[in-house]
Coordinates of C-alpha atoms in Angstrom, one line a residue:
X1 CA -63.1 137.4 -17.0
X2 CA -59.2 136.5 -17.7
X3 CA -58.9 135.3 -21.4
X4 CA -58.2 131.3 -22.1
X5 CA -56.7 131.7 -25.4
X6 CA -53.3 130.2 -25.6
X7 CA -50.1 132.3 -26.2
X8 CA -48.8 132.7 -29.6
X9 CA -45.8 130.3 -30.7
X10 CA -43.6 133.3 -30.7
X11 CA -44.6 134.7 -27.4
X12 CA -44.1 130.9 -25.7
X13 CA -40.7 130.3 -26.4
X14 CA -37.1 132.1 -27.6
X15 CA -35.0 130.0 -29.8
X16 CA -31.9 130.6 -27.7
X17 CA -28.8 128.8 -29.3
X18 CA -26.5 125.9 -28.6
X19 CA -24.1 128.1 -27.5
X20 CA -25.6 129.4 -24.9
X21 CA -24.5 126.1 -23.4
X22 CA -21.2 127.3 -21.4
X23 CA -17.8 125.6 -22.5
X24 CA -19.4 125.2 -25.9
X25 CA -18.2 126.8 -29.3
X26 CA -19.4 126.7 -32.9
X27 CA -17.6 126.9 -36.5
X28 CA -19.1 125.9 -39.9
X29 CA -17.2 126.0 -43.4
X30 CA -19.2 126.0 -46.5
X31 CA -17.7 125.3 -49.4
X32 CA -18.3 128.2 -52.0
X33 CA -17.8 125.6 -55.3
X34 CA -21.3 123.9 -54.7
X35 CA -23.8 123.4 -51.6
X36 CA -21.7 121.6 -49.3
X37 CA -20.0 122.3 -45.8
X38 CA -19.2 120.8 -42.6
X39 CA -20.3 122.0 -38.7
X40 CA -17.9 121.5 -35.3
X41 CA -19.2 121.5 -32.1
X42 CA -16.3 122.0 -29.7
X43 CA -16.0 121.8 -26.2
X44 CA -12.1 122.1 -25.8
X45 CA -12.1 121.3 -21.9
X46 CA -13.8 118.3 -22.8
X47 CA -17.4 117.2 -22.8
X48 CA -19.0 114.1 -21.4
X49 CA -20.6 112.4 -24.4
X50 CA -23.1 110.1 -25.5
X51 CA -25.1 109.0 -28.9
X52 CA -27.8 107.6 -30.3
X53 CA -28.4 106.3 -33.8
X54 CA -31.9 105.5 -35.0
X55 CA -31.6 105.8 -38.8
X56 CA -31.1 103.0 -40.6
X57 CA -28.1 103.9 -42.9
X58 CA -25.7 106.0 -41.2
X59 CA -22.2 107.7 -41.4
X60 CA -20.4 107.9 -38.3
X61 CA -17.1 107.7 -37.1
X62 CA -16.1 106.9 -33.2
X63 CA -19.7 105.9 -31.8
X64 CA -18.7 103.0 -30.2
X65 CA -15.9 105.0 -28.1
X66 CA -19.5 106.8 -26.6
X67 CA -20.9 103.3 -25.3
X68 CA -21.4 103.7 -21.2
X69 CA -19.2 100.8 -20.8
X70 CA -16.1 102.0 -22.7
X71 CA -13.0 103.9 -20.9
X72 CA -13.1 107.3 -22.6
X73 CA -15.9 109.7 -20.7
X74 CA -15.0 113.0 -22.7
X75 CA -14.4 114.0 -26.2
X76 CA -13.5 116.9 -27.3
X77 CA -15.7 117.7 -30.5
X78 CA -18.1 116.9 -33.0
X79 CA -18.3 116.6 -36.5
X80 CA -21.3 117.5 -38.2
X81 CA -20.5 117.3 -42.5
X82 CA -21.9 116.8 -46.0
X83 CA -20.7 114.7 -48.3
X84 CA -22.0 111.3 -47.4
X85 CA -19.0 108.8 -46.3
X86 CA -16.4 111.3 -48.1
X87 CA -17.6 113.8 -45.6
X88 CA -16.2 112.4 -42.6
X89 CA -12.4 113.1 -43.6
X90 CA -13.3 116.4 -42.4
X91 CA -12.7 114.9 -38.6
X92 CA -9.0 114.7 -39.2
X93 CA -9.1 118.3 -39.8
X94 CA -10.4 118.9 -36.6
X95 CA -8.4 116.5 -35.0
X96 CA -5.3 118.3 -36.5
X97 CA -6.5 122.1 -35.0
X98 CA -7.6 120.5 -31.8
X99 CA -3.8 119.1 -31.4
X100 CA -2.2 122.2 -32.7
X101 CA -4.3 123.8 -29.3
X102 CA -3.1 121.5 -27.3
X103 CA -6.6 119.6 -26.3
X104 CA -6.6 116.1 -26.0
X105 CA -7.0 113.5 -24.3
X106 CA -3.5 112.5 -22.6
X107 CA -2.2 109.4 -23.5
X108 CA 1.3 110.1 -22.1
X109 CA 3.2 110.5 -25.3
X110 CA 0.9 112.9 -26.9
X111 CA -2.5 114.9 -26.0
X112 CA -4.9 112.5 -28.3
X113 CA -8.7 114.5 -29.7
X114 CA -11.7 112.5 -29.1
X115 CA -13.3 113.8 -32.5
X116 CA -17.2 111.5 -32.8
X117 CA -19.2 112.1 -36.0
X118 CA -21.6 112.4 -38.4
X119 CA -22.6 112.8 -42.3
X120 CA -25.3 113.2 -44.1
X121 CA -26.1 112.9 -48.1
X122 CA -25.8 115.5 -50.1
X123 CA -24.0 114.4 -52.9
X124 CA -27.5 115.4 -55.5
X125 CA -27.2 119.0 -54.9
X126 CA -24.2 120.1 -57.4
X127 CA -21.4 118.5 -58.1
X128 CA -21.1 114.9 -56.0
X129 CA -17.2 115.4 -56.5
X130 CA -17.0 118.2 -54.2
X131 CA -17.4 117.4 -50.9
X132 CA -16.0 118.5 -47.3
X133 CA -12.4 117.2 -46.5
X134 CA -9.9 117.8 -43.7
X135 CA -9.1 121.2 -44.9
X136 CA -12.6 122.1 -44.5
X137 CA -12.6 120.6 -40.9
X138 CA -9.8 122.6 -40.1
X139 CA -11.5 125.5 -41.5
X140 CA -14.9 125.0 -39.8
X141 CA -12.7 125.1 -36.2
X142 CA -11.1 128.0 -36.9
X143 CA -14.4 130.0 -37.7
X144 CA -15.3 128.5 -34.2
X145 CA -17.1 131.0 -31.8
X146 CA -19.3 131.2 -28.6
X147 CA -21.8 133.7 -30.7
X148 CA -25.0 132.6 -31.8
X149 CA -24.0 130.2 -34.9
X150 CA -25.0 131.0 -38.5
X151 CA -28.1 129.0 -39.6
X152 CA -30.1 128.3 -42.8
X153 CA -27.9 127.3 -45.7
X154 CA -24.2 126.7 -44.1
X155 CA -21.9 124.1 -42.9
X156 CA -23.1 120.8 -42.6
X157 CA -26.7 122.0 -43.7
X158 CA -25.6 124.0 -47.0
X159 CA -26.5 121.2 -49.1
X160 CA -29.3 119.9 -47.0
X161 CA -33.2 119.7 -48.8
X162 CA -36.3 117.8 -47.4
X163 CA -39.6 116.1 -48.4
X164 CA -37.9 114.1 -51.2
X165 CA -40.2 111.0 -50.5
X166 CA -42.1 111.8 -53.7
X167 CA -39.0 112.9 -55.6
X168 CA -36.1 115.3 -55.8
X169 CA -38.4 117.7 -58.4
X170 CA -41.1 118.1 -55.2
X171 CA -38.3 118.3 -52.3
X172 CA -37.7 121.7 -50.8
X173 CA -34.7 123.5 -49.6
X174 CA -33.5 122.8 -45.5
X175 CA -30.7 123.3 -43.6
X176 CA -29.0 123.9 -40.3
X177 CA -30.8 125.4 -37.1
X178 CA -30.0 125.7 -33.2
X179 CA -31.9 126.3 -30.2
X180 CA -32.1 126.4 -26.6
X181 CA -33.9 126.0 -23.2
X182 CA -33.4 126.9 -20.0
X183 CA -34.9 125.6 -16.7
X184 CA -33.6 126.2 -12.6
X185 CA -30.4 127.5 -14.4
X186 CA -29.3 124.8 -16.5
X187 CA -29.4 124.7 -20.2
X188 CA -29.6 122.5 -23.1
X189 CA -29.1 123.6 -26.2
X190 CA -29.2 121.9 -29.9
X191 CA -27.5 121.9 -33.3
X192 CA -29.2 120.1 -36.1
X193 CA -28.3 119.6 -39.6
X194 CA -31.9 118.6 -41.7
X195 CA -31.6 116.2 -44.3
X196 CA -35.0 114.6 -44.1
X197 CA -36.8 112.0 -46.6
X198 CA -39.4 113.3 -44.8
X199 CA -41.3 116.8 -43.8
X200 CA -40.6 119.3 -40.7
X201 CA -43.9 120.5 -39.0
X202 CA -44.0 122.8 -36.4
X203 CA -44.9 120.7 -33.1
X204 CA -46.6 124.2 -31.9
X205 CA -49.3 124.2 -34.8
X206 CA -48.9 120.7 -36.2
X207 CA -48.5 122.8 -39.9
X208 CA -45.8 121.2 -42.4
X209 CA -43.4 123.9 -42.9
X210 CA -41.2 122.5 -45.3
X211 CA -41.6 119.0 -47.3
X212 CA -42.7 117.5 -50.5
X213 CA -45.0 119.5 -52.5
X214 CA -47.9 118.9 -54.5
X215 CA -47.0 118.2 -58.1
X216 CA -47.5 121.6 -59.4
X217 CA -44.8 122.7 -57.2
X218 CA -46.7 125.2 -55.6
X219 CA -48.0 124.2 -52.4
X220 CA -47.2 122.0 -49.7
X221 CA -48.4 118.2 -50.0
X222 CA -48.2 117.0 -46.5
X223 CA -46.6 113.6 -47.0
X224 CA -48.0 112.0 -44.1
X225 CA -51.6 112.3 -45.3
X226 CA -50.4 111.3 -48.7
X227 CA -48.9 107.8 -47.6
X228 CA -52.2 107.3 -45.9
X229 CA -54.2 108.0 -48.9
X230 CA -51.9 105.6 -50.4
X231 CA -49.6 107.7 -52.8
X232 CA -47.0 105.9 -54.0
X233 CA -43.3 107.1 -52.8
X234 CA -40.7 106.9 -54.7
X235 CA -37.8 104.8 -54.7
X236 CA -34.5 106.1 -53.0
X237 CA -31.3 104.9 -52.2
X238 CA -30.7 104.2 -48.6
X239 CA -28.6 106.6 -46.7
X240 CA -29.5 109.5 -49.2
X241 CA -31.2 111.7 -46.7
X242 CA -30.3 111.7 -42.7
X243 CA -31.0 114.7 -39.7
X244 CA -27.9 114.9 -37.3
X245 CA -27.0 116.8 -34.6
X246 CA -25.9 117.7 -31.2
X247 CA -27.6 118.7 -27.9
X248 CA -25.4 119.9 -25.0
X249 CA -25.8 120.9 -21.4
X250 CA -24.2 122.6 -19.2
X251 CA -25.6 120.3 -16.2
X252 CA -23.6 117.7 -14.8
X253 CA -23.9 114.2 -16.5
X254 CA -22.4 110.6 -16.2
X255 CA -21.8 109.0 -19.5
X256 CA -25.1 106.8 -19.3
X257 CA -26.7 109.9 -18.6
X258 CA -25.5 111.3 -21.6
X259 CA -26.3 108.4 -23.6
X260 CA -30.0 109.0 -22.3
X261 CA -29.9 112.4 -23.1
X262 CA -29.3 111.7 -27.1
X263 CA -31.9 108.9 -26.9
X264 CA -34.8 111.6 -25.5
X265 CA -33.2 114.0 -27.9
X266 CA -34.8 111.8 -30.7
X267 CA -38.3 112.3 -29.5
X268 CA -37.5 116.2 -30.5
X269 CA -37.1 114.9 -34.3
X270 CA -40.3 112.7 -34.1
X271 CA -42.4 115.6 -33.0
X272 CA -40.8 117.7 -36.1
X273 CA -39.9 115.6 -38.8
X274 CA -42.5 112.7 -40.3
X275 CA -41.9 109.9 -41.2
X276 CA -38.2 110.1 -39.5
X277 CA -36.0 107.7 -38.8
X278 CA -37.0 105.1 -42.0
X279 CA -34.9 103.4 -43.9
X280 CA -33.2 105.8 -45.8
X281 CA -32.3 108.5 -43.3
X282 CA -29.3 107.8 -40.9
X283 CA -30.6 109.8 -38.2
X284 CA -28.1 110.3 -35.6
X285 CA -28.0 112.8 -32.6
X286 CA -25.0 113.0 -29.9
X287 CA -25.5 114.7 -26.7
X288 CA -22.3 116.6 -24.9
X289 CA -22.4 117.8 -21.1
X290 CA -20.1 120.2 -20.1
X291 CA -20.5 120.4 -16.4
X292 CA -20.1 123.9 -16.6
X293 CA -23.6 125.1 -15.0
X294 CA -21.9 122.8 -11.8
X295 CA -25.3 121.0 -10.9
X296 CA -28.2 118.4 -11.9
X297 CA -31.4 118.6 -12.7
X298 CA -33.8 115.2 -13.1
X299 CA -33.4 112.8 -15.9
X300 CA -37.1 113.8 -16.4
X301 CA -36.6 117.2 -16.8
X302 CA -33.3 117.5 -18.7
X303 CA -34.6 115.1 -21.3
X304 CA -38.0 117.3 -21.6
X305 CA -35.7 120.2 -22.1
X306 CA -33.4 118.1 -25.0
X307 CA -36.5 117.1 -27.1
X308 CA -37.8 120.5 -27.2
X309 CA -34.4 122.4 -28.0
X310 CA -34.4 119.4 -30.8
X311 CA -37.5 120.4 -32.1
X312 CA -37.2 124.1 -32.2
X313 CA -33.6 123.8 -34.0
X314 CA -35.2 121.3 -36.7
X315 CA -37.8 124.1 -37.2
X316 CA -35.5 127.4 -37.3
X317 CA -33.4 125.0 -40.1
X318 CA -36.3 124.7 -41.9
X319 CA -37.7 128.7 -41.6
X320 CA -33.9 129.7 -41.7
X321 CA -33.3 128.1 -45.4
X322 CA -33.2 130.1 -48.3
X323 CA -34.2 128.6 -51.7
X324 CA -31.8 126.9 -54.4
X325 CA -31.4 126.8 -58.2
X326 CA -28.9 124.1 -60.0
X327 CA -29.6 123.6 -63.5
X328 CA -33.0 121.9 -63.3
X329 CA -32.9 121.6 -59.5
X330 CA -34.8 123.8 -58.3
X331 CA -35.4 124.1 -54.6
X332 CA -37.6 126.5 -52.8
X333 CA -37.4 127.4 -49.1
X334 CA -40.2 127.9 -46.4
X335 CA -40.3 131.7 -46.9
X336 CA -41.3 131.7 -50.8
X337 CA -44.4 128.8 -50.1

């Protein structure tokens, strides 16, 4: 009789990467004087884009150019960067290489970027003063590459902790992962950055992998089932957490499309992070389609494929963290709980 038990986690699924995405590249920068750093996403032939914002304190920069009713259909990267509002200087760095290459859009007189992004906070890991700028910017696009990007603690994760809903003291150590899927020969891939308030659990096993942890530090606490038993959080300043990202296709999309595509994206951080999206996480995600794969799948389908890719790149920044000592900071990773 054939056996009914279900496939391991590992044997369902390859993490695959963004940039397995054709017409997509990836460069981080991390700056070396504290936990800090910024991540582009470029797609130098131009990407149709779209975004969608549910946290409710974020840090973006050109979100409304993304809206289905506005002219521009293409940009030309995305910003991913610590740093809180500081952090988003980085984008005239990248606006700066992007116009050295000559990408742009034309504007007659000049070949103009299209440069959207998005920060997250950072600024109580190390020194707040240092934070990414438009050197780094430029730096992170000249590390740009079609490999599989670096994940863990770089870029716009290298500063990145979760599971700070009971306090800093009990948070753990995050970062940056990536992922893809493919299905009928088009795929989405993602790049996320995790910040969380809140906890990543692996969808596959429903277990918390990283998060707040008990008060002895030495175990997980599971803030979900905490809240519930009516464990006080603790105070935080708005803004001072945040997951952002990207999720690109090769398939072919129209910008409401792509505007869709961001909005399934964010069922890919419910299933992974909890709570998400709350009042003091500005949890973005922008979604890029290349065209390159030169077809369509269904709405259905291609949003299915986001929200997994999403998942499985919140996870892999999670497992791919290693753990962080400042002073009296102390933050653990994944692999030593």
């Amino acid at each position: 009789m054939a056996s009914t038990a279900s496939p391991s986690p590992r044997q369902r699924r390859k993490a695959g990467a963004i940039t397995d995405v054709a017409g997509i590249a990836v460069g981080h920068f991390t700056d070396s004087r504290r936990p800090t750093g910024c991540s582009v996403i470029i797609a130098r032939d131009g990407a149709v884009a779209g975004v969608d914002v549910r946290g409710a304190a974020p840090g973006t920069r050109e979100t409304d150019l993304l809206d289905p009713t506005h002219l521009v259909d293409k940009v030309h990267a995305v910003l991913l960067a610590g740093g809180s509002a500081w952090g988003l200087d980085a984008a005239t760095g990248v606006v700066r290489w992007l116009e050295e290459q000559g990408v742009g859009f034309d504007v007659g007189v000049a070949r103009l970027p299209l440069v959207p992004g998005a920060v997250l906070f950072d600024l109580m890991v190390g020194d707040a003063s240092i934070r990414p700028d438009a050197a780094a910017g430029y730096a992170a696009c000249e590390a740009a590459a079609t490999r599989t990007p670096a994940e863990g603690n770089v870029g716009a994760g290298a500063g990145a902790c979760v599971g700070k809903i009971f306090g800093m003291n009990r948070a753990m150590k995050a970062g940056i992962g990536t992922a893809s899927v493919t299905v009928g020969g088009v795929t989405v891939g993602a790049l996320i950055a995790v910040n969380a308030l809140g906890d990543v659990v692996d969808p596959e096993t429903a277990q918390v992998v990283a998060g707040a942890r008990t008060r002895n530090g030495k175990a997980l606490l599971d803030s979900r089932r905490a809240l519930l038993r009516g464990e006080a959080p603790i105070p935080v300043l708005a803004g001072t957490n945040t997951t952002i990202g990207v999720v690109a296709t090769d398939a072919t999309l129209t910008k409401a499309q792509a505007t869709r595509l961001a909005v399934m994206a964010h069922d890919g951080l419910a299933r992974s992070i909890n709570p998400v999206h709350t009042m003091s996480d500005g949890d973005t995600l922008f979604a890029l389609g290349t065209g390159r794969a030169g077809q369509a799948v269904g709405m259905m389908t291609l949003g299915t494929m986001a929200a997994e890719a999403t998942a499985m790149a919140v996870v892999r920044a999670a497992r791919a963290a290693t753990a962080l000592t400042l002073g009296k900071l102390r933050l653990p990773a994944a692999a030593d709980l």
